Amino acid sequence: MSNNEMILAALGFSNWDSQLDEFKTNFGYDWTGEDLDEAIEVAGYNTSNVRNCLMEILWLKVVYYFVDTMDCSREMFDSYINGSLDTHFYYNGTEVKSEEELLELVNAA
């Protein structure tokens, strides 16, 4: 078990919650200790909200990469993050599940 996995387990994350690993695979971003500190602070130290805050922080990394490097409008991005089984990311109203899908939509615009 990696250090990150042990930290998440200590915070009460379920072993079957694969969203963070899938996000890393699909979008290329993993969380850092600073991200976790921010998520804990934003969650008001309520561990049941930390995961959602961490997912939001990771999604914003993707968003601002596209805003800064591809001149996309921030308003084109959205997300719905509500627990490990109900997490969705959107570009221009279309759900995206990977960086490839997001690039296709951005390039088509």
Coordinates of C-alpha atoms in Angstrom, one line a residue:
M1 CA 0.0 0.0 0.0
S2 CA 1.4 3.4 -1.0
N3 CA 1.7 6.3 1.4
N4 CA -1.1 8.1 -0.4
E5 CA -3.3 5.0 -0.1
M6 CA -2.5 4.7 3.7
I7 CA -3.4 8.4 4.2
L8 CA -6.7 8.0 2.4
A9 CA -7.5 4.8 4.4
A10 CA -6.8 6.7 7.6
L11 CA -9.2 9.4 6.6
G12 CA -11.9 6.7 6.1
F13 CA -11.8 6.4 2.3
S14 CA -13.1 3.1 1.1
N15 CA -10.8 0.6 -0.6
W16 CA -13.2 0.3 -3.5
D17 CA -13.3 4.1 -4.2
S18 CA -11.2 4.1 -7.4
Q19 CA -12.2 7.6 -8.6
L20 CA -8.8 9.2 -7.6
D21 CA -6.9 6.5 -9.4
E22 CA -9.1 6.7 -12.4
F23 CA -8.7 10.5 -12.5
K24 CA -5.0 10.1 -12.5
T25 CA -5.2 7.6 -15.3
N26 CA -7.7 9.5 -17.4
F27 CA -6.6 13.1 -16.8
G28 CA -3.0 12.8 -15.7
Y29 CA -3.2 14.5 -12.4
D30 CA -2.6 13.0 -8.9
W31 CA -3.1 14.7 -5.6
T32 CA -0.2 16.1 -3.5
G33 CA 0.1 16.7 0.2
E34 CA -0.7 20.3 -0.4
D35 CA -3.9 19.3 -2.2
L36 CA -4.9 17.1 0.7
D37 CA -4.2 19.9 3.2
E38 CA -6.3 22.3 1.2
A39 CA -9.1 19.7 0.8
I40 CA -9.2 19.1 4.6
E41 CA -9.3 22.8 5.3
V42 CA -12.0 23.5 2.7
A43 CA -14.0 20.5 4.0
G44 CA -14.0 22.1 7.4
Y45 CA -12.1 19.2 8.8
N46 CA -15.1 17.0 8.1
T47 CA -13.5 13.8 6.7
S48 CA -16.7 12.8 4.9
N49 CA -16.3 15.9 2.6
V50 CA -12.5 15.6 2.1
R51 CA -12.8 13.3 -0.9
N52 CA -15.2 15.6 -2.8
C53 CA -13.0 18.6 -2.1
L54 CA -9.9 16.6 -3.3
M55 CA -11.7 15.7 -6.5
E56 CA -12.7 19.3 -7.1
I57 CA -9.1 20.4 -6.6
L58 CA -7.9 17.9 -9.2
W59 CA -10.6 18.9 -11.7
L60 CA -9.6 22.5 -11.3
K61 CA -6.0 21.6 -12.2
V62 CA -7.3 20.2 -15.5
V63 CA -9.6 23.2 -16.0
Y64 CA -6.9 25.8 -15.5
Y65 CA -4.4 23.8 -17.6
F66 CA -6.9 24.1 -20.5
V67 CA -7.7 27.8 -19.7
D68 CA -4.0 28.7 -19.5
T69 CA -2.6 26.7 -22.4
M70 CA -5.5 26.3 -24.8
D71 CA -7.2 29.7 -24.2
C72 CA -10.5 28.0 -23.2
S73 CA -13.1 29.9 -21.2
R74 CA -13.4 28.9 -17.6
E75 CA -17.2 29.1 -17.9
M76 CA -17.2 26.1 -20.4
F77 CA -16.2 23.7 -17.6
D78 CA -18.4 22.3 -14.9
S79 CA -18.5 19.3 -12.5
Y80 CA -20.9 17.4 -10.3
I81 CA -19.1 15.7 -7.4
N82 CA -21.2 14.0 -4.9
G83 CA -19.6 10.9 -3.4
S84 CA -17.5 8.3 -5.0
L85 CA -20.2 6.8 -7.2
D86 CA -21.5 10.1 -8.5
T87 CA -18.7 12.2 -10.0
H88 CA -19.1 13.8 -13.4
F89 CA -17.0 16.4 -15.3
Y90 CA -18.3 18.5 -18.2
Y91 CA -17.1 20.7 -21.0
N92 CA -19.7 22.9 -22.7
G93 CA -22.4 20.8 -21.2
T94 CA -21.0 17.5 -22.4
E95 CA -19.7 14.9 -19.9
V96 CA -16.0 14.1 -20.4
K97 CA -14.3 11.1 -18.9
S98 CA -10.7 11.6 -20.0
E99 CA -8.3 14.2 -21.3
E100 CA -8.6 12.7 -24.8
E101 CA -12.4 13.3 -24.8
L102 CA -11.9 16.9 -23.5
L103 CA -9.3 17.6 -26.2
E104 CA -11.6 16.4 -28.9
L105 CA -14.4 18.7 -27.6
V106 CA -12.0 21.7 -27.3
N107 CA -10.5 21.2 -30.8
A108 CA -14.0 20.8 -32.3
A109 CA -15.1 24.2 -30.9

